[in-house]
CSV table of C-alpha atoms in Angstrom, one decimal:
chain,number,residue,atom,x,y,z
A,1,UNK,CA,11.9,41.6,-43.1
A,2,UNK,CA,11.4,37.3,-42.6
A,3,UNK,CA,8.7,35.8,-41.3
A,4,UNK,CA,8.3,33.8,-37.9
A,5,UNK,CA,10.4,30.4,-38.3
A,6,UNK,CA,10.0,26.9,-37.1
A,7,UNK,CA,13.6,25.3,-37.2
A,8,UNK,CA,13.8,21.4,-37.2
A,9,UNK,CA,14.7,21.1,-33.3
A,10,UNK,CA,10.7,22.7,-32.6
A,11,UNK,CA,10.0,20.4,-35.1
A,12,UNK,CA,11.3,17.2,-33.2
A,13,UNK,CA,9.9,18.9,-29.9
A,14,UNK,CA,6.6,18.8,-31.6
A,15,UNK,CA,6.0,15.9,-32.4
A,16,UNK,CA,8.3,13.9,-29.7
A,17,UNK,CA,5.2,16.0,-27.0
A,18,UNK,CA,2.2,14.3,-29.0
A,19,UNK,CA,3.0,10.5,-29.5
A,20,UNK,CA,4.5,10.6,-25.3
A,21,UNK,CA,0.8,12.3,-25.7
A,22,UNK,CA,-0.5,8.9,-27.7
A,23,UNK,CA,1.2,6.2,-26.0
A,24,UNK,CA,-0.1,6.9,-22.6
A,25,UNK,CA,-3.5,6.3,-21.7
A,26,UNK,CA,-6.5,8.8,-22.1
A,27,UNK,CA,-7.0,9.2,-18.8
A,28,UNK,CA,-2.8,10.2,-17.6
A,29,UNK,CA,-2.1,14.7,-18.0
A,30,UNK,CA,1.0,15.4,-19.4
A,31,UNK,CA,1.6,18.4,-17.3
A,32,UNK,CA,3.9,20.5,-19.0
A,33,UNK,CA,7.1,21.9,-16.8
A,34,UNK,CA,7.7,25.9,-17.9
A,35,UNK,CA,11.4,26.2,-18.0
A,36,UNK,CA,13.9,23.3,-20.0
A,37,UNK,CA,15.9,23.3,-16.6
A,38,UNK,CA,16.5,19.1,-17.4
A,39,UNK,CA,12.5,18.3,-16.7
A,40,UNK,CA,10.2,19.2,-19.9
A,41,UNK,CA,7.3,17.2,-18.4
A,42,UNK,CA,5.0,15.9,-15.3
A,43,UNK,CA,2.5,12.7,-15.5
A,44,UNK,CA,-0.2,12.6,-13.1
A,45,UNK,CA,-1.8,9.1,-13.1
A,46,UNK,CA,-5.4,8.6,-13.2
A,47,UNK,CA,-7.9,5.9,-13.4
A,48,UNK,CA,-11.9,5.5,-14.1
A,49,UNK,CA,-13.5,5.3,-11.3
A,50,UNK,CA,-16.7,4.0,-13.7
A,51,UNK,CA,-17.8,1.2,-16.0
A,52,UNK,CA,-18.7,3.5,-18.5
A,53,UNK,CA,-14.8,4.5,-18.7
A,54,UNK,CA,-16.3,9.1,-18.7
A,55,UNK,CA,-14.8,9.6,-15.0
A,56,UNK,CA,-10.9,8.9,-13.7
A,57,UNK,CA,-10.0,9.8,-11.3
A,58,UNK,CA,-6.4,11.0,-9.7
A,59,UNK,CA,-3.7,8.6,-8.5
A,60,UNK,CA,-2.1,11.0,-6.6
A,61,UNK,CA,1.1,9.2,-8.1
A,62,UNK,CA,3.0,11.2,-10.3
A,63,UNK,CA,6.9,10.5,-13.2
A,64,UNK,CA,8.9,13.3,-14.1
A,65,UNK,CA,10.0,13.2,-18.1
A,66,UNK,CA,13.1,14.9,-19.5
A,67,UNK,CA,11.5,14.4,-23.3
A,68,UNK,CA,14.2,13.2,-26.8
A,69,UNK,CA,13.7,13.0,-29.8
A,70,UNK,CA,15.5,11.6,-33.0
A,71,UNK,CA,15.7,11.5,-36.6
A,72,UNK,CA,18.9,8.4,-35.9
A,73,UNK,CA,18.8,6.9,-32.9
A,74,UNK,CA,21.5,4.4,-33.4
A,75,UNK,CA,19.6,0.5,-32.0
A,76,UNK,CA,22.5,-2.3,-31.7
A,77,UNK,CA,23.3,-4.9,-29.2
A,78,UNK,CA,24.7,-4.8,-25.5
A,79,UNK,CA,26.2,-7.3,-23.9
A,80,UNK,CA,25.0,-7.2,-19.9
A,81,UNK,CA,27.3,-10.0,-17.6
A,82,UNK,CA,25.7,-11.4,-14.2
A,83,UNK,CA,26.9,-9.3,-12.2
A,84,UNK,CA,27.3,-9.2,-7.9
A,85,UNK,CA,25.1,-6.8,-6.2
A,86,UNK,CA,26.4,-3.0,-7.4
A,87,UNK,CA,24.5,-1.9,-4.0
A,88,UNK,CA,26.7,-3.1,-1.4
A,89,UNK,CA,30.2,-3.3,-3.1
A,90,UNK,CA,31.9,-2.3,-6.8
A,91,UNK,CA,30.9,-4.1,-9.7
A,92,UNK,CA,32.4,-7.9,-10.2
A,93,UNK,CA,31.4,-9.5,-13.7
A,94,UNK,CA,31.3,-12.9,-15.1
A,95,UNK,CA,32.6,-12.9,-18.8
A,96,UNK,CA,31.2,-16.2,-18.4
A,97,UNK,CA,28.1,-15.8,-17.9
A,98,UNK,CA,25.5,-12.9,-20.6
A,99,UNK,CA,22.8,-11.1,-21.8
A,100,UNK,CA,22.5,-9.7,-25.1
A,101,UNK,CA,20.3,-6.4,-24.8
A,102,UNK,CA,18.7,-4.5,-27.5
A,103,UNK,CA,19.6,-1.5,-26.6
A,104,UNK,CA,18.8,2.2,-28.4
A,105,UNK,CA,21.6,4.3,-27.8
A,106,UNK,CA,20.8,8.4,-26.9
A,107,UNK,CA,24.4,10.7,-26.0
A,108,UNK,CA,23.2,12.3,-22.5
A,109,UNK,CA,24.7,15.8,-21.0
A,110,UNK,CA,26.7,15.1,-17.9
A,111,UNK,CA,25.3,18.4,-16.7
A,112,UNK,CA,21.8,16.2,-16.7
A,113,UNK,CA,22.7,13.7,-15.0
A,114,UNK,CA,24.1,15.4,-12.1
A,115,UNK,CA,20.5,17.4,-12.2
A,116,UNK,CA,19.1,14.6,-12.0
A,117,UNK,CA,21.1,12.7,-9.3
A,118,UNK,CA,21.0,16.1,-6.7
A,119,UNK,CA,17.0,15.3,-7.3
A,120,UNK,CA,17.7,12.1,-5.1
A,121,UNK,CA,16.4,8.5,-6.1
A,122,UNK,CA,12.4,8.8,-4.3
A,123,UNK,CA,10.7,10.7,-6.9
A,124,UNK,CA,12.2,8.9,-10.6
A,125,UNK,CA,12.4,10.9,-13.2
A,126,UNK,CA,12.3,8.9,-17.2
A,127,UNK,CA,14.4,10.1,-19.9
A,128,UNK,CA,12.5,8.6,-22.3
A,129,UNK,CA,13.6,8.9,-26.3
A,130,UNK,CA,10.2,9.7,-28.8
A,131,UNK,CA,12.0,7.8,-32.6
A,132,UNK,CA,11.0,10.4,-35.1
A,133,UNK,CA,11.5,7.8,-38.1
A,134,UNK,CA,9.3,5.3,-36.0
A,135,UNK,CA,7.3,7.0,-33.5
A,136,UNK,CA,8.2,4.8,-30.8
A,137,UNK,CA,9.4,5.5,-27.2
A,138,UNK,CA,11.8,4.5,-25.3
A,139,UNK,CA,12.3,4.5,-21.8
A,140,UNK,CA,14.5,4.3,-18.5
A,141,UNK,CA,14.7,5.8,-15.5
A,142,UNK,CA,18.2,8.0,-15.0
A,143,UNK,CA,17.9,7.5,-10.7
A,144,UNK,CA,18.6,3.7,-10.8
A,145,UNK,CA,20.3,3.9,-14.8
A,146,UNK,CA,23.3,6.3,-12.4
A,147,UNK,CA,23.2,4.0,-9.1
A,148,UNK,CA,23.0,0.8,-11.5
A,149,UNK,CA,24.8,1.3,-14.4
A,150,UNK,CA,26.2,4.4,-15.0
A,151,UNK,CA,28.6,4.8,-11.7
A,152,UNK,CA,29.7,1.3,-11.2
A,153,UNK,CA,30.9,1.0,-15.2
A,154,UNK,CA,32.6,4.2,-14.5
A,155,UNK,CA,33.0,5.7,-10.9
A,156,UNK,CA,34.3,8.7,-12.5
A,157,UNK,CA,31.8,9.7,-15.0
A,158,UNK,CA,30.7,13.1,-13.6
A,159,UNK,CA,34.0,14.6,-15.8
A,160,UNK,CA,32.8,14.0,-18.9
A,161,UNK,CA,30.9,15.5,-20.9
A,162,UNK,CA,28.1,13.2,-21.2
A,163,UNK,CA,27.8,9.4,-21.4
A,164,UNK,CA,26.3,7.3,-23.7
A,165,UNK,CA,21.6,5.9,-22.0
A,166,UNK,CA,21.2,2.4,-23.5
A,167,UNK,CA,17.3,2.5,-23.3
A,168,UNK,CA,16.2,-0.9,-23.9
A,169,UNK,CA,13.7,-1.5,-26.8
A,170,UNK,CA,11.1,-4.3,-25.1
A,171,UNK,CA,10.9,-0.4,-22.6
A,172,UNK,CA,8.1,0.4,-25.5
A,173,UNK,CA,5.5,2.9,-24.5
A,174,UNK,CA,2.4,1.8,-25.0
A,175,UNK,CA,-1.6,2.5,-23.6
A,176,UNK,CA,-1.1,-1.5,-22.9
A,177,UNK,CA,-2.0,-2.8,-19.1
A,178,UNK,CA,1.6,-5.2,-19.9
A,179,UNK,CA,2.8,-2.0,-20.7
A,180,UNK,CA,2.0,0.3,-18.1
A,181,UNK,CA,3.4,-1.7,-15.3
A,182,UNK,CA,6.9,0.7,-14.4
A,183,UNK,CA,5.5,3.8,-16.1
A,184,UNK,CA,2.8,2.4,-12.8
A,185,UNK,CA,5.3,1.3,-9.7
A,186,UNK,CA,7.4,4.4,-11.3
A,187,UNK,CA,4.2,7.0,-9.7
A,188,UNK,CA,4.0,4.7,-6.7
A,189,UNK,CA,7.8,5.1,-5.6
A,190,UNK,CA,7.8,8.8,-3.4
A,191,UNK,CA,4.8,6.1,-1.1
A,192,UNK,CA,6.9,3.0,-0.7
A,193,UNK,CA,9.6,5.4,0.4
A,194,UNK,CA,6.9,6.7,2.5
A,195,UNK,CA,6.2,3.6,3.3
A,196,UNK,CA,9.5,1.9,4.1
A,197,UNK,CA,9.9,5.0,6.3
A,198,UNK,CA,7.5,4.3,8.1
A,199,UNK,CA,7.4,0.1,8.5
A,200,UNK,CA,10.7,1.3,9.9
A,201,UNK,CA,9.4,3.5,12.4
A,202,UNK,CA,6.9,1.0,13.6
A,203,UNK,CA,9.8,-1.6,14.0
A,204,UNK,CA,11.3,0.5,16.4
A,205,UNK,CA,8.4,1.0,18.5
A,206,UNK,CA,8.2,-3.0,19.2
A,207,UNK,CA,11.0,-2.7,19.7
A,208,UNK,CA,10.9,-0.1,22.6
A,209,UNK,CA,8.1,-2.4,24.3
A,210,UNK,CA,9.9,-5.4,24.4
A,211,UNK,CA,13.1,-3.5,26.0
A,212,UNK,CA,14.5,-4.1,22.9
A,213,UNK,CA,15.9,-0.8,22.1
A,214,UNK,CA,18.2,1.2,24.5
A,215,UNK,CA,15.3,3.5,25.9
A,216,UNK,CA,13.1,1.0,26.4
A,217,UNK,CA,9.3,1.8,27.2
A,218,UNK,CA,8.2,-1.5,28.5
A,219,UNK,CA,4.3,-0.7,29.0
A,220,UNK,CA,1.1,-3.4,29.5
A,221,UNK,CA,-0.6,-4.9,27.5
A,222,UNK,CA,-3.3,-3.3,26.9
A,223,UNK,CA,-1.9,-0.8,25.6
A,224,UNK,CA,0.7,-2.3,23.9
A,225,UNK,CA,-2.3,-3.5,21.8
A,226,UNK,CA,-3.1,-0.2,21.1
A,227,UNK,CA,-0.4,1.1,19.9
A,228,UNK,CA,0.3,-2.3,17.4
A,229,UNK,CA,-3.7,-1.9,16.1
A,230,UNK,CA,-3.1,1.2,15.6
A,231,UNK,CA,0.0,0.4,13.7
A,232,UNK,CA,-1.5,-2.0,12.0
A,233,UNK,CA,-5.1,0.6,11.1
A,234,UNK,CA,-2.2,3.9,10.3
A,235,UNK,CA,-0.2,1.2,7.8
A,236,UNK,CA,-2.9,-0.6,5.3
A,237,UNK,CA,-4.0,3.7,5.1
A,238,UNK,CA,-1.1,3.6,2.8
A,239,UNK,CA,-2.4,3.8,-1.2
A,240,UNK,CA,0.8,1.6,-1.9
A,241,UNK,CA,-1.5,-2.4,-1.6
A,242,UNK,CA,-3.1,-2.0,-4.9
A,243,UNK,CA,-1.0,-1.8,-8.2
A,244,UNK,CA,1.6,-4.5,-7.4
A,245,UNK,CA,-0.2,-7.7,-8.2
A,246,UNK,CA,3.3,-7.9,-10.4
A,247,UNK,CA,5.5,-8.1,-6.8
A,248,UNK,CA,3.8,-10.4,-4.7
A,249,UNK,CA,5.6,-9.6,-2.0
A,250,UNK,CA,3.9,-6.5,-1.3
A,251,UNK,CA,0.4,-8.8,-1.2
A,252,UNK,CA,1.9,-10.9,1.1
A,253,UNK,CA,2.5,-8.1,3.3
A,254,UNK,CA,-0.8,-7.1,2.5
A,255,UNK,CA,-2.3,-10.1,3.5
A,256,UNK,CA,-0.4,-10.3,6.7
A,257,UNK,CA,-1.1,-7.1,8.7
A,258,UNK,CA,-4.8,-9.0,7.6
A,259,UNK,CA,-4.8,-11.7,9.0
A,260,UNK,CA,-2.9,-9.6,12.2
A,261,UNK,CA,-5.8,-7.0,12.1
A,262,UNK,CA,-8.1,-10.3,13.3
A,263,UNK,CA,-6.1,-12.1,15.4
A,264,UNK,CA,-6.4,-8.3,17.7
A,265,UNK,CA,-9.9,-8.2,17.2
A,266,UNK,CA,-9.9,-11.6,18.8
A,267,UNK,CA,-7.8,-10.9,22.3
A,268,UNK,CA,-4.6,-11.0,23.4
A,269,UNK,CA,-4.2,-13.3,26.0
A,270,UNK,CA,-2.3,-11.6,29.2
A,271,UNK,CA,0.7,-15.0,28.6
A,272,UNK,CA,0.8,-14.5,25.0
A,273,UNK,CA,2.0,-10.9,26.1
A,274,UNK,CA,5.8,-11.4,24.8
A,275,UNK,CA,5.4,-14.4,22.2
A,276,UNK,CA,2.9,-11.5,20.1
A,277,UNK,CA,5.5,-9.5,21.1
A,278,UNK,CA,7.8,-11.4,19.2
A,279,UNK,CA,5.3,-12.2,15.9
A,280,UNK,CA,5.0,-8.5,15.5
A,281,UNK,CA,8.0,-8.4,16.0
A,282,UNK,CA,10.0,-10.8,14.0
A,283,UNK,CA,8.0,-11.3,11.5
A,284,UNK,CA,5.4,-9.2,10.8
A,285,UNK,CA,7.2,-5.6,11.5
A,286,UNK,CA,10.9,-8.1,10.0
A,287,UNK,CA,8.8,-8.4,6.6
A,288,UNK,CA,6.8,-5.3,6.1
A,289,UNK,CA,11.3,-3.5,6.7
A,290,UNK,CA,12.3,-5.7,4.4
A,291,UNK,CA,10.1,-5.1,1.5
A,292,UNK,CA,12.1,-2.0,1.2
A,293,UNK,CA,15.9,-3.7,0.7
A,294,UNK,CA,14.5,-5.5,-1.2
A,295,UNK,CA,13.0,-2.6,-3.2
A,296,UNK,CA,16.9,-1.6,-3.2
A,297,UNK,CA,18.3,-4.4,-4.4
A,298,UNK,CA,15.9,-5.7,-7.1
A,299,UNK,CA,12.3,-2.7,-8.0
A,300,UNK,CA,15.1,-0.3,-8.9
A,301,UNK,CA,16.9,-2.6,-10.6
A,302,UNK,CA,13.8,-3.2,-12.6
A,303,UNK,CA,13.9,-2.7,-16.4
A,304,UNK,CA,17.7,-1.3,-16.9
A,305,UNK,CA,20.3,-2.7,-19.2
A,306,UNK,CA,21.2,-5.0,-17.2
A,307,UNK,CA,21.9,-8.8,-16.7
A,308,UNK,CA,19.6,-9.4,-13.0
A,309,UNK,CA,16.8,-7.0,-15.1
A,310,UNK,CA,16.2,-9.1,-18.6
A,311,UNK,CA,16.1,-12.1,-15.8
A,312,UNK,CA,13.1,-10.4,-13.4
A,313,UNK,CA,11.0,-7.1,-15.1
A,314,UNK,CA,8.9,-7.8,-18.6
A,315,UNK,CA,7.3,-11.6,-18.6
A,316,UNK,CA,8.0,-14.2,-21.6
A,317,UNK,CA,7.6,-13.4,-24.7
A,318,UNK,CA,8.2,-15.4,-27.9
A,319,UNK,CA,9.6,-12.1,-30.0
A,320,UNK,CA,11.3,-10.8,-27.3
A,321,UNK,CA,13.9,-8.8,-28.1
A,322,UNK,CA,16.8,-10.0,-25.6
A,323,UNK,CA,18.8,-12.7,-26.6
A,324,UNK,CA,20.3,-15.3,-23.5
A,325,UNK,CA,23.9,-17.0,-24.3
A,326,UNK,CA,26.1,-18.9,-22.2
A,327,UNK,CA,29.5,-20.7,-22.8
C-alpha cells in the first residue's frame, strides 16, 4: 500500500499561507475559513497598545482573502487609458493618454468572480497572489476590480469560463507602514459604509427640522440643538476617524465635527436658529454625506490597474514601476 502523499498543489498552498503570514504584521491574525468556497481566510487587524509591543488589541476590522499561488506567473505591462467615471456611464477612453503598468496576470474562474460579486462591496475580498519562486505576494480587491475594471471592459464577462485578472506589481504585500495603507483601508471599509448610512440619516432629519422634507418635523431651538448635539456625539463615536492620514477629507470632516461641538457648547442664540441649521445641513452634513460619493468615485478605484489609480494610490517613488507616456 502506498504511504501518505502530498501533491505539488498542496506544497504550493502551504508556501502561499506561510508567505502571507510572514508578509503581514505579526500582530495581525489570519483566520482559516474552512472548506474552500472561494474564501480561504479572513485577516483580522490588531494594533499594539503598549510601547513595548507586548499586547495587541483588535481593531474590529477584517477583510477576506482568496489565496492563490503559482511558480509560473506571467508578468507583463498593461496600458491603462485615461477614461470617464465608469460609475456614471459606459466606458469611454482617451487612447492618446495612458499609463503603462507592470502587472502580474492570473486566470480566475468565473465561479469565483460571480461568488464574490454576489457578496456586495461592504466586505472586501482580496485576491492575494503568491509567486512561489520569489515569495513575493501581490493583492487586488476583487469587489472593486469587478465594478471598476471587469464589467466596464467586458460587459459580457459572465458568459466566460474565466477572466484574466491584472494585479499591479506595486500592490506588493510588505510589513512596512506605507505598504500597509491599502490593507488598513480595506479593513475599515465596513465601518465606513455604516457611517455613510448614518450621516445620510442624520442629514435627512436635519432637513425635517428645517421643513425641507416631505414629512417635516419643525421643533423648538432647544430641542433642535439637543438633537444636533446627539448627532455630533454619535458621529464622533464612529470608529472611522483614525488611520486615514492618507485621505485628507476624513481629517477635514473630523475637525469640523469637533468645531461644531465647541460651537454647541457655547450656545446658539434664538435669532441664529435657522442660520445654524443651514450651517449644519449645507456645510457640515453636506461634506459628511459627500464622503460616500468620493469613496465610490475615488477610493474604490485605488490600487486598481487603471489610469486614475496610478495617479492617486501611491506615494512618489524613485524606483516606481509606473511609466507614464503621453502622445
